[in-house]
């Protein structure tokens, strides 16, 4: 599992787990910075020390071999895999050069050192400055909130209102800065894949010229060099496409953050200050906690967390809510307060303080207190508005007219489908085409009124305006999975199988469009639109995700690959029936007999144990949760599994647990499905010894009560013998 995506919507909550993910990105950039610094130093040694060149080459080669690119998401493309392997290929090349004793000095300053120094200074340096600014604003923001919340409610209203405005402005400024910082962190992770490797490629190209005795070696390396150039260009193109989509999402969330909150298993969550009373004469103190509440179970979790001083998590507390009461300012010297009483502590109340009056009202609503608002704390994702575009007779006519015009007038136009038309003209053309009265009157093939770029933009816009993408929301995840792994043949077979599961109209429209794109790619020498370029253009058009998140946008590159497969294998996919023996994409890899791996990143570490693998086809069921989350969030896991379907491969089941036991593999099943475990019992199928104070130790057969999904990926939360803690989810079976 690579770095977790940083969701813009999480900037608003600024949760502890969001901060953990930010720190992971920062640590990766610091590692990259140190590596580049060392690489630059090694490069200069290579220039200066001719006599010790062999030694310098060996060290340089080892540095390249040991470095590995980190990635965002749960899989990489073939291009990214090649880019990642390129450093090791370069290392092998250097080792071969060591055998040649007659070496000519080569200045690599212009081709390697300066670009790397520029990247380190302008890109990594810029992120460092953003980090300083972000840390400074974090300190300023929460210090100002602390100071503001300490204001006495007895002060003049004008003074309080002025303070409220000042805090709100500062919070808004901090929120916008957080958005920019998150965007910059993720951009630099993607950017380094090509901006860092390109200087290396230039360096080796220079070496081919100056090393006479390496001439034959350079010829052998040339084919890989050409492939790598294509890989880099493909990755760059996908990066540009993804970046524009990410920036668009960021701007949407910036304008209306509350309408883009991510789906959550909690009715309400966020920061609250909790009053902690002390023995006389010390009075009381207010400690900031991150609080989470599930209304159905009336379960309240709160964890002390302070953003300053490293932001370490404290020991959490869990209780069941009895009642919630609003506090008035005449009973306490703080504003925005309310009391809650736990079911197991009758007569003892906790006083809590929200950040604002609006947030207090939202908490009161969620907790069943007074003055509840009519809106929910967790705003639902706003669905895309349906346009008038449909897969009807008129829709097919529009697409065919546009395709015919493009192939007649502009099949050789450079940048076809990448060059966009004027927005007003595109909208005017679309409105005429979508009107039954005027559609047949529009002459796209012969009229000079409509430029080819206007027609291509109208075609793309029409497809994007469909209520559902052409390749459907239902099969979106299934199409993505084969693009992430497997051999080229298995990928084609998987896409072939899934295309024939599409509704008939969708498949027919897709056939028409892909046939046209195949024709466009056949003229790529003239129009420069290769299959990869067309994938970048039409990936988001044909396979837009149902929910707009950074995690979904990180899958854009795999959407592009799916479109590439469709274009390259059009005849096979659309003209032949699929292989009926090809398994449907509900087959998961289950882990393990004996002790399974506890594969979750906790406290920055990963515990690894040997694992045997067998394959089972499994069907998902909703379990107790009436509205399971379809998003692969940090709080999502597999809820329950029904009886297994027949085993896909003729493999015997391994000794050990029942094949229905709960499975977990840091990211393997997130590719297929994810639901929420809620208030279940579970039985241990493996013994486990706790490695952290927050974990439970248990023997085989132990029964856990109130088992629920944990914030820790790959872990559950449950109660055993009165103690509550974390359980590796692939060590238990739900009952």
XYZ file of C-alpha atoms in Angstrom:
735
model
C 0.000 0.000 0.000
C 1.438 3.355 -0.994
C 0.843 6.796 0.470
C -2.807 7.464 1.228
C -4.412 10.268 -0.809
C -4.978 13.546 1.025
C -8.635 14.449 0.608
C -9.446 18.144 0.340
C -12.642 17.516 2.291
C -10.520 16.373 5.276
C -8.898 19.831 5.451
C -12.086 21.134 7.039
C -12.127 18.570 9.890
C -8.316 18.520 10.213
C -8.566 15.165 11.999
C -5.642 13.353 13.691
C -5.595 10.733 10.934
C -5.478 13.465 8.299
C -2.421 14.875 10.082
C -0.857 11.391 10.144
C -1.280 11.109 6.371
C 0.246 14.585 5.905
C 3.255 13.551 7.981
C 3.692 10.427 5.851
C 3.820 12.592 2.701
C 6.266 14.996 4.357
C 8.524 12.127 5.460
C 8.562 10.738 1.914
C 9.547 14.131 0.482
C 12.303 14.489 3.069
C 13.595 11.060 2.062
C 13.547 12.093 -1.588
C 15.313 15.361 -0.751
C 18.092 13.533 1.094
C 18.460 11.060 -1.734
C 18.710 13.770 -4.398
C 21.227 15.650 -2.278
C 23.353 12.533 -2.038
C 22.921 11.808 -5.730
C 24.124 15.294 -6.664
C 27.149 14.853 -4.443
C 27.935 11.515 -6.089
C 27.570 13.067 -9.543
C 30.131 15.756 -8.735
C 32.524 13.128 -7.484
C 32.119 11.359 -10.786
C 33.220 14.486 -12.632
C 36.154 15.428 -10.391
C 37.700 12.088 -9.553
C 38.803 10.419 -12.806
C 41.270 8.153 -11.005
C 38.580 6.949 -8.578
C 35.869 6.926 -11.244
C 35.260 3.219 -10.914
C 34.564 3.569 -7.179
C 32.335 6.604 -7.714
C 30.390 4.766 -10.419
C 29.809 1.841 -8.111
C 28.458 4.038 -5.317
C 26.344 5.989 -7.735
C 24.960 2.736 -9.117
C 24.146 1.462 -5.639
C 22.303 4.673 -4.779
C 20.170 4.310 -7.876
C 19.466 0.662 -7.222
C 18.333 1.212 -3.641
C 15.928 4.068 -4.278
C 12.284 3.228 -4.945
C 9.516 5.631 -5.874
C 6.596 5.827 -3.498
C 3.165 6.232 -5.060
C -0.279 7.489 -4.074
C -3.027 4.883 -4.092
C -2.961 1.093 -4.135
C -1.461 0.275 -7.531
C 0.825 1.607 -10.271
C 0.591 1.658 -14.048
C 3.004 -0.199 -16.315
C 4.558 3.156 -17.224
C 5.120 4.019 -13.555
C 6.455 0.532 -12.913
C 8.960 1.031 -15.734
C 9.910 4.456 -14.394
C 10.434 2.918 -10.957
C 12.606 0.170 -12.483
C 14.512 2.678 -14.611
C 16.877 3.603 -11.776
C 17.846 -0.040 -11.383
C 18.354 -0.306 -15.156
C 20.607 2.735 -15.014
C 22.473 1.066 -12.151
C 23.113 -2.028 -14.285
C 24.388 0.153 -17.081
C 26.930 1.782 -14.763
C 28.118 -1.582 -13.516
C 28.833 -2.635 -17.094
C 30.809 0.565 -17.676
C 33.004 -0.272 -14.682
C 34.518 -3.116 -16.732
C 35.810 -0.634 -19.281
C 39.063 0.867 -18.086
C 39.547 3.635 -20.650
C 37.126 6.309 -19.547
C 36.746 9.827 -20.801
C 35.822 12.589 -18.408
C 32.307 13.818 -18.870
C 30.740 16.954 -17.518
C 27.273 16.126 -16.325
C 26.658 19.485 -14.708
C 24.241 20.744 -17.334
C 22.408 17.466 -17.914
C 22.157 16.147 -14.365
C 23.414 18.307 -11.509
C 21.680 21.569 -12.384
C 18.257 20.005 -13.130
C 18.395 18.030 -9.888
C 19.492 21.094 -7.929
C 16.732 23.082 -9.601
C 14.153 20.402 -8.766
C 15.382 20.206 -5.182
C 15.439 23.976 -4.761
C 12.312 24.985 -6.670
C 10.068 21.979 -6.018
C 11.150 20.343 -2.767
C 12.308 23.697 -1.375
C 8.944 25.235 -2.169
C 7.185 22.436 -0.292
C 9.464 22.993 2.702
C 8.516 26.669 2.766
C 4.838 25.714 2.473
C 5.309 23.310 5.400
C 6.802 26.070 7.556
C 3.914 28.349 6.653
C 1.376 25.561 7.305
C 2.897 24.693 10.708
C 3.018 28.367 11.633
C -0.605 28.904 10.620
C -1.644 25.744 12.506
C -0.079 27.148 15.650
C -1.615 30.561 15.049
C -5.073 29.196 14.261
C -5.466 26.933 17.251
C -3.804 29.413 19.590
C -6.288 32.061 18.450
C -9.164 29.603 18.924
C -7.897 28.791 22.435
C -7.684 32.473 23.265
C -11.059 33.171 21.686
C -12.835 30.393 23.540
C -11.424 31.706 26.807
C -13.255 35.015 26.304
C -15.816 35.627 28.971
C -19.403 35.603 27.783
C -19.979 38.673 29.949
C -17.996 40.930 27.668
C -19.793 43.411 25.445
C -21.632 41.918 22.451
C -19.736 44.184 20.070
C -16.436 42.943 21.437
C -17.544 39.307 21.168
C -18.870 39.782 17.637
C -15.611 41.386 16.554
C -13.678 38.472 18.088
C -15.972 35.968 16.343
C -15.351 37.617 12.985
C -11.599 37.645 13.557
C -11.514 33.932 14.472
C -13.719 32.960 11.540
C -11.523 34.910 9.124
C -8.433 33.260 10.553
C -10.032 29.796 10.333
C -11.003 30.431 6.718
C -7.455 31.572 5.931
C -6.042 28.462 7.625
C -8.494 26.235 5.740
C -7.516 27.723 2.360
C -3.825 27.408 3.239
C -4.443 23.760 4.199
C -6.079 23.099 0.823
C -3.127 24.614 -1.036
C -0.617 22.677 1.068
C -2.417 19.354 0.551
C -2.568 19.998 -3.200
C 1.155 20.865 -3.294
C 2.156 17.754 -1.300
C 0.368 15.415 -3.687
C 1.479 17.274 -6.783
C 5.174 16.973 -5.880
C 4.792 13.215 -5.227
C 3.499 12.757 -8.772
C 5.751 15.341 -10.405
C 8.997 13.789 -9.222
C 8.343 10.637 -11.231
C 9.196 12.397 -14.454
C 11.053 15.590 -13.447
C 13.512 13.550 -11.433
C 14.011 10.693 -13.893
C 14.387 12.911 -16.973
C 17.756 14.370 -15.849
C 18.947 10.828 -15.278
C 17.901 9.929 -18.803
C 19.736 12.976 -20.207
C 22.811 12.038 -18.200
C 22.963 8.576 -19.724
C 22.323 9.906 -23.187
C 25.409 12.082 -22.735
C 27.462 9.153 -21.560
C 26.712 7.247 -24.754
C 28.394 10.008 -26.765
C 31.550 10.385 -24.670
C 32.310 6.791 -23.838
C 33.721 5.317 -27.032
C 34.116 1.885 -25.570
C 30.526 2.010 -24.328
C 29.208 2.362 -27.864
C 27.955 -1.213 -28.134
C 26.480 -1.045 -24.671
C 24.643 2.132 -25.621
C 23.166 0.380 -28.649
C 21.908 -2.426 -26.433
C 20.419 0.094 -24.036
C 18.766 2.145 -26.767
C 15.543 0.134 -26.976
C 14.961 0.553 -23.249
C 15.732 4.246 -23.495
C 13.081 4.703 -26.164
C 10.520 2.791 -24.109
C 11.354 4.874 -21.060
C 10.842 8.096 -23.010
C 7.362 6.871 -23.916
C 6.737 5.830 -20.300
C 7.769 9.263 -19.043
C 5.635 11.053 -21.613
C 2.635 8.868 -20.806
C 3.094 9.515 -17.094
C 3.454 13.242 -17.718
C 0.286 13.320 -19.820
C -1.663 11.425 -17.172
C -0.286 13.727 -14.503
C -1.475 16.808 -16.390
C -4.934 15.306 -16.818
C -5.150 14.295 -13.170
C -3.828 17.638 -11.944
C -6.526 19.594 -13.789
C -9.218 17.333 -12.308
C -7.715 17.645 -8.809
C -7.557 21.446 -9.079
C -11.170 21.520 -10.242
C -12.198 19.389 -7.256
C -10.173 21.596 -4.902
C -11.907 24.725 -6.213
C -15.341 23.110 -5.795
C -14.551 22.198 -2.208
C -13.052 25.622 -1.525
C -16.278 27.299 -2.628
C -18.589 25.030 -0.637
C -16.733 22.680 1.728
C -19.805 21.557 3.660
C -21.389 20.113 0.526
C -18.374 17.889 -0.144
C -17.934 16.147 3.186
C -17.032 12.530 2.713
C -19.398 9.741 3.657
C -18.728 8.619 7.223
C -19.877 5.876 9.552
C -20.300 8.517 12.262
C -23.382 10.695 12.670
C -21.118 13.499 13.876
C -17.393 13.981 14.351
C -15.023 16.842 15.012
C -13.089 18.659 17.719
C -14.605 19.596 21.080
C -13.046 21.032 24.214
C -13.865 18.878 27.257
C -13.874 20.346 30.747
C -11.722 18.323 33.116
C -12.367 19.158 36.749
C -9.498 19.115 39.220
C -9.427 18.943 43.030
C -9.678 22.260 44.872
C -8.141 24.770 44.649
C -7.022 24.022 41.075
C -10.396 24.536 39.404
C -10.704 22.956 35.956
C -8.974 22.781 32.578
C -10.250 22.455 28.998
C -8.667 19.719 26.885
C -9.205 19.409 23.140
C -10.574 16.031 21.983
C -11.500 14.582 18.621
C -15.010 13.240 19.155
C -17.039 10.732 17.119
C -20.677 9.738 17.674
C -22.790 6.937 16.196
C -26.454 7.775 16.667
C -27.795 4.265 16.020
C -25.734 2.742 18.836
C -25.638 5.964 20.931
C -21.896 5.378 21.141
C -19.578 8.320 21.840
C -15.794 8.118 21.294
C -13.397 10.876 22.257
C -9.637 10.981 21.876
C -7.401 13.759 23.276
C -5.324 15.283 20.517
C -3.267 18.458 20.401
C -1.954 19.664 17.032
C 0.993 21.326 18.664
C 3.998 19.488 20.106
C 3.985 16.772 17.471
C 0.263 16.031 17.635
C 0.396 12.719 19.542
C -2.792 10.733 20.157
C -3.830 10.289 23.754
C -5.788 7.406 25.296
C -9.352 7.465 24.066
C -12.571 7.047 26.005
C -15.775 5.320 24.867
C -19.218 5.497 26.469
C -22.893 5.271 25.568
C -24.893 8.481 25.572
C -27.860 8.928 27.888
C -28.799 12.542 27.225
C -27.481 15.881 25.971
C -28.355 19.308 27.377
C -27.498 22.780 26.139
C -25.605 25.054 28.582
C -26.570 28.714 28.783
C -24.001 31.449 29.349
C -25.495 32.359 32.740
C -24.429 28.934 34.063
C -20.860 28.884 32.726
C -18.224 31.432 31.794
C -17.728 30.010 28.298
C -19.790 30.073 25.154
C -20.893 27.260 22.828
C -21.115 24.712 25.668
C -23.345 21.697 26.251
C -23.473 18.819 28.735
C -23.675 15.110 27.980
C -24.391 12.279 30.401
C -23.169 8.710 29.946
C -25.566 5.818 30.471
C -23.185 4.074 32.869
C -22.512 7.234 34.918
C -25.918 8.519 36.072
C -25.831 11.994 37.539
C -22.293 12.694 36.255
C -22.101 15.000 33.259
C -19.327 16.093 30.928
C -19.228 19.709 29.769
C -18.078 20.238 26.212
C -17.380 23.324 24.131
C -17.749 23.565 20.364
C -15.780 25.925 18.136
C -18.828 28.019 17.234
C -22.566 28.360 17.818
C -23.300 26.693 14.486
C -21.194 23.668 15.375
C -22.843 23.461 18.800
C -26.265 23.322 17.159
C -25.053 20.579 14.823
C -23.767 18.542 17.761
C -27.036 19.098 19.655
C -28.968 17.784 16.672
C -26.776 14.719 16.299
C -26.833 13.974 20.052
C -30.585 14.524 20.376
C -30.274 17.726 22.393
C -32.450 20.805 22.143
C -32.491 23.377 19.342
C -31.628 20.788 16.689
C -31.298 22.029 13.141
C -33.117 20.580 10.172
C -29.919 19.616 8.369
C -27.599 16.711 9.100
C -24.064 17.016 10.444
C -22.740 14.847 7.635
C -24.020 16.468 4.471
C -24.718 13.933 1.759
C -22.727 14.050 -1.395
C -24.602 16.107 -3.958
C -25.235 13.955 -7.020
C -24.347 15.236 -10.419
C -27.323 17.008 -11.970
C -28.833 15.084 -14.856
C -28.681 16.882 -18.151
C -30.884 16.312 -21.142
C -28.270 14.051 -22.746
C -29.569 10.488 -23.043
C -28.694 7.196 -24.721
C -31.770 7.437 -26.946
C -32.259 7.635 -30.701
C -31.389 11.340 -30.723
C -28.253 10.700 -28.670
C -26.982 8.097 -31.153
C -27.738 10.500 -34.003
C -25.703 13.270 -32.352
C -22.682 11.047 -31.740
C -22.763 9.602 -35.262
C -23.059 13.080 -36.830
C -20.077 14.342 -34.817
C -17.945 11.274 -35.601
C -18.770 11.425 -39.302
C -17.835 15.119 -39.446
C -14.547 14.562 -37.592
C -13.512 11.667 -39.819
C -14.476 13.580 -42.950
C -12.945 16.941 -42.108
C -10.329 16.614 -39.371
C -8.977 13.117 -38.920
C -5.431 14.428 -39.513
C -5.731 17.622 -37.424
C -2.933 17.826 -34.878
C -4.113 17.541 -31.299
C -7.513 16.200 -32.324
C -9.724 15.964 -29.186
C -7.026 17.642 -27.083
C -7.532 21.101 -28.574
C -10.776 22.424 -27.084
C -13.335 24.656 -28.739
C -14.708 27.994 -27.540
C -17.147 27.239 -24.733
C -19.961 29.454 -26.021
C -19.778 27.899 -29.503
C -19.722 24.387 -28.053
C -22.808 25.074 -25.964
C -24.617 26.619 -28.933
C -23.841 23.588 -31.110
C -24.962 21.198 -28.371
C -28.241 23.028 -27.846
C -28.984 22.803 -31.581
C -28.040 19.128 -31.773
C -30.082 18.225 -28.711
C -33.198 19.879 -30.133
C -35.168 17.391 -32.220
C -36.375 20.213 -34.477
C -32.910 21.490 -35.407
C -30.685 18.413 -35.045
C -31.116 17.165 -38.625
C -30.703 20.671 -40.030
C -27.190 21.052 -38.622
C -24.643 20.283 -41.346
C -21.380 19.440 -39.597
C -19.589 17.864 -42.554
C -19.825 20.773 -44.992
C -20.531 23.890 -42.943
C -17.611 26.198 -42.158
C -19.590 27.575 -39.215
C -18.469 24.715 -37.016
C -14.746 24.144 -36.461
C -13.511 20.607 -35.893
C -12.403 21.480 -32.332
C -15.948 22.722 -31.627
C -17.397 19.419 -32.853
C -14.958 17.278 -30.852
C -15.596 19.332 -27.714
C -19.360 18.981 -28.229
C -19.005 15.197 -28.565
C -17.011 14.952 -25.332
C -19.382 17.312 -23.526
C -22.412 15.277 -24.606
C -20.864 12.081 -23.245
C -19.977 13.822 -19.981
C -23.540 15.153 -19.695
C -25.079 11.683 -19.647
C -26.801 10.933 -16.321
C -24.386 8.023 -15.910
C -21.014 7.479 -17.594
C -21.031 5.223 -20.634
C -19.216 2.469 -18.741
C -21.630 2.812 -15.760
C -21.053 3.466 -12.079
C -21.907 -0.144 -11.247
C -18.987 -1.589 -13.233
C -16.580 1.299 -12.596
C -14.570 -0.504 -9.915
C -14.594 -3.777 -11.851
C -13.072 -2.064 -14.896
C -10.372 -0.423 -12.762
C -9.155 -3.613 -11.072
C -7.691 -5.477 -14.095
C -5.955 -2.266 -15.215
C -3.955 -2.314 -11.983
C -2.398 -5.759 -12.287
C -2.088 -8.922 -14.324
C -0.583 -9.821 -17.658
C -1.556 -7.926 -20.831
C -3.606 -10.909 -21.978
C -5.501 -11.211 -18.690
C -6.271 -7.491 -18.761
C -7.747 -7.727 -22.237
C -9.804 -10.781 -21.254
C -11.114 -9.009 -18.160
C -12.107 -5.847 -20.064
C -13.622 -8.012 -22.825
C -15.753 -9.835 -20.259
C -16.891 -6.627 -18.531
C -17.802 -4.777 -21.743
C -20.342 -7.501 -22.480
C -21.902 -6.945 -19.060
C -22.766 -3.342 -19.989
C -26.374 -2.478 -20.862
C -26.975 -3.002 -24.572
C -27.287 0.698 -25.420
C -24.135 1.533 -23.508
C -22.208 -1.226 -25.260
C -23.504 -0.131 -28.673
C -22.557 3.502 -28.072
C -19.146 2.466 -26.708
C -18.568 0.316 -29.800
C -19.301 3.262 -32.113
C -17.021 5.589 -30.174
C -14.090 3.176 -29.734
C -14.188 2.229 -33.404
C -13.849 5.935 -34.196
C -10.982 6.372 -31.705
C -9.219 3.390 -33.291
C -9.442 5.183 -36.614
C -8.088 8.363 -35.020
C -5.125 6.474 -33.523
C -4.376 4.930 -36.930
C -3.645 8.487 -38.155
C -1.441 9.348 -35.160
C 1.562 10.190 -37.363
C -0.450 13.135 -38.670
C -2.706 14.077 -35.745
C -0.216 13.086 -32.988
C -3.057 11.414 -31.097
C -1.581 8.097 -29.994
C -3.590 5.496 -28.135
C -2.080 6.782 -24.872
C -3.107 10.371 -25.673
C -6.657 9.274 -26.472
C -6.752 7.375 -23.188
C -5.872 10.565 -21.312
C -8.657 12.458 -23.102
C -11.430 9.872 -22.897
C -10.642 8.119 -19.590
C -12.464 10.727 -17.451
C -15.197 11.062 -20.097
C -16.158 7.390 -20.256
C -15.389 6.361 -16.664
C -16.024 9.288 -14.330
C -16.346 8.154 -10.671
C -19.659 8.467 -8.865
C -18.085 10.454 -6.034
C -15.415 13.087 -6.593
C -12.525 12.483 -4.183
C -8.755 12.673 -4.480
C -8.624 8.869 -4.101
C -10.971 8.502 -7.079
C -8.954 10.984 -9.126
C -5.781 8.991 -8.437
C -7.451 6.183 -10.418
C -7.640 8.382 -13.533
C -4.459 6.813 -14.871
C -6.084 3.374 -14.697
C -9.200 4.684 -16.426
C -6.890 5.840 -19.212
C -5.387 2.350 -19.420
C -8.852 0.788 -19.753
C -9.612 3.088 -22.694
C -6.238 2.231 -24.260
C -7.090 -1.484 -24.007
C -10.477 -0.859 -25.661
C -8.859 0.993 -28.565
C -6.017 -1.463 -29.113
C -8.334 -4.499 -28.965
C -11.506 -3.088 -30.512
C -12.138 -5.957 -32.923
C -11.699 -8.684 -30.330
C -13.694 -6.955 -27.594
C -16.677 -5.835 -29.667
C -16.760 -8.449 -32.440
C -16.209 -11.677 -30.518
C -17.988 -13.143 -27.482
C -16.026 -13.116 -24.205
C -14.521 -16.222 -22.680
C -17.275 -17.612 -20.455
C -14.714 -19.299 -18.224
C -13.207 -15.953 -17.284
C -14.034 -15.363 -13.573
C -16.169 -12.412 -12.607
C -14.282 -9.721 -10.694
C -15.574 -10.759 -7.286
C -12.698 -13.195 -6.760
C -10.440 -12.089 -3.967
C -7.113 -13.338 -2.753
C -7.531 -14.671 0.732
C -4.668 -14.754 3.084
C -3.562 -17.574 5.045
C -3.222 -20.651 6.879
C -1.304 -20.479 10.141
C -0.516 -17.006 11.431
C -1.853 -14.402 8.981
C -0.036 -11.136 8.355
C -1.100 -8.191 10.461
C -0.721 -5.792 7.575
C -1.616 -2.359 8.835
C 0.548 0.697 9.218
C 0.456 1.642 12.884
C 2.765 4.172 14.454
C 4.711 4.343 11.199
C 5.601 0.629 11.228
C 4.434 -2.428 9.304
C 4.477 -5.911 10.818
C 5.187 -8.597 8.210
C 4.813 -12.340 8.543
C 5.017 -15.129 5.954
C 1.760 -15.798 4.159
C 0.369 -18.506 1.899
C -2.252 -17.478 -0.630
C -5.301 -19.239 -1.981
C -8.098 -17.901 -4.167
C -11.784 -17.889 -3.358
C -14.788 -16.294 -5.018
C -16.703 -14.400 -2.353
C -19.958 -12.505 -2.380
C -20.453 -9.378 -0.308
C -23.517 -8.747 1.826
C -24.546 -5.565 3.577
C -24.784 -7.096 7.052
C -26.250 -4.902 9.782
C -25.497 -1.587 8.155
C -28.465 -0.294 6.112
C -26.333 2.231 4.254
C -22.895 0.741 3.698
C -20.242 3.148 2.469
C -19.015 2.418 -1.052
C -15.983 4.584 -0.635
C -12.634 3.129 0.311
C -12.161 5.373 3.340
C -9.658 4.872 6.161
C -12.582 3.677 8.324
C -13.891 1.132 5.825
C -13.425 -2.626 5.990
C -15.166 -5.798 4.895
C -18.368 -6.271 6.882
C -19.287 -9.872 6.324
C -18.921 -12.616 3.792
C -21.567 -15.040 2.654
C -20.848 -18.661 1.873
C -18.091 -18.911 -0.683
C -18.821 -19.669 -4.285
C -16.912 -22.524 -5.959
C -13.168 -22.120 -5.826
C -11.913 -20.534 -9.029
C -8.712 -22.542 -9.183
C -8.579 -26.214 -8.246
C -6.703 -25.510 -5.040
C -7.423 -27.264 -1.764
C -8.381 -25.037 1.142
C -5.504 -24.472 3.536
C -5.495 -25.856 7.039
C -6.475 -23.356 9.648
C -9.491 -21.035 9.630
C -12.889 -21.449 8.053
C -12.901 -20.019 4.539
C -15.596 -17.589 5.666
C -13.275 -15.858 8.132
C -12.890 -12.117 7.893
C -10.048 -11.187 5.556
C -7.803 -8.167 5.454
C -4.869 -7.195 3.304
C -3.832 -3.572 3.590
C -5.208 -2.741 0.148
C -6.003 -5.898 -1.760
C -9.673 -5.970 -1.137
C -10.231 -2.203 -1.244
C -9.977 -2.734 -5.000
C -13.181 -4.759 -5.000
C -15.549 -3.703 -2.260
C -15.781 -2.125 1.166
C -18.548 -2.004 3.755
C -18.730 -1.209 7.453
C -18.644 -3.650 10.382
C -21.170 -2.469 12.957
C -21.942 -3.927 16.405
C -21.177 -7.599 15.708
C -19.727 -10.478 17.711
C -16.605 -12.248 16.501
C -14.596 -15.365 17.377
C -10.797 -15.583 17.271
C -9.497 -18.091 14.728
C -5.824 -17.387 15.545
C -4.057 -16.518 18.788
C -2.568 -13.044 19.046
C -0.170 -11.313 21.415
C -0.594 -7.532 21.660
C 2.334 -5.465 20.399
C 0.908 -2.142 21.544
C -1.098 -0.937 24.550
C -4.104 -0.232 22.330
C -4.268 -3.868 21.082
C -5.877 -6.939 22.667
C -4.155 -10.255 23.381
C -6.284 -13.382 22.943
C -6.340 -17.130 22.369
C -8.165 -19.181 19.709
C -11.886 -19.286 20.431
C -12.070 -15.971 22.304
C -15.425 -14.197 21.761
C -15.390 -10.432 21.179
C -18.395 -8.195 21.901
C -19.472 -5.017 20.091
C -17.052 -5.499 17.171
C -16.863 -2.425 14.960
C -14.643 -0.959 12.261
C -11.543 0.802 13.529
C -9.905 3.927 12.191
C -6.800 1.773 11.767
C -6.883 0.193 8.259
C -6.892 -3.612 8.579
C -8.031 -3.566 12.220
C -11.303 -3.938 14.123
C -12.286 -2.604 17.524
C -13.909 -4.891 20.085
C -14.371 -5.753 23.763
C -12.898 -8.838 25.447
C -13.295 -9.529 29.190
C -14.359 -5.942 29.803
C -11.342 -4.446 28.008
C -11.721 -2.633 24.708
C -8.977 -2.524 22.090
C -7.829 -3.241 18.543
C -8.020 -6.661 16.853
C -6.324 -7.662 13.538
C -9.363 -8.215 11.360
C -7.927 -11.270 9.579
C -7.504 -13.044 12.941
C -11.252 -13.306 13.594
C -14.498 -14.562 12.079
C -17.693 -12.558 12.476
C -20.570 -14.406 14.140
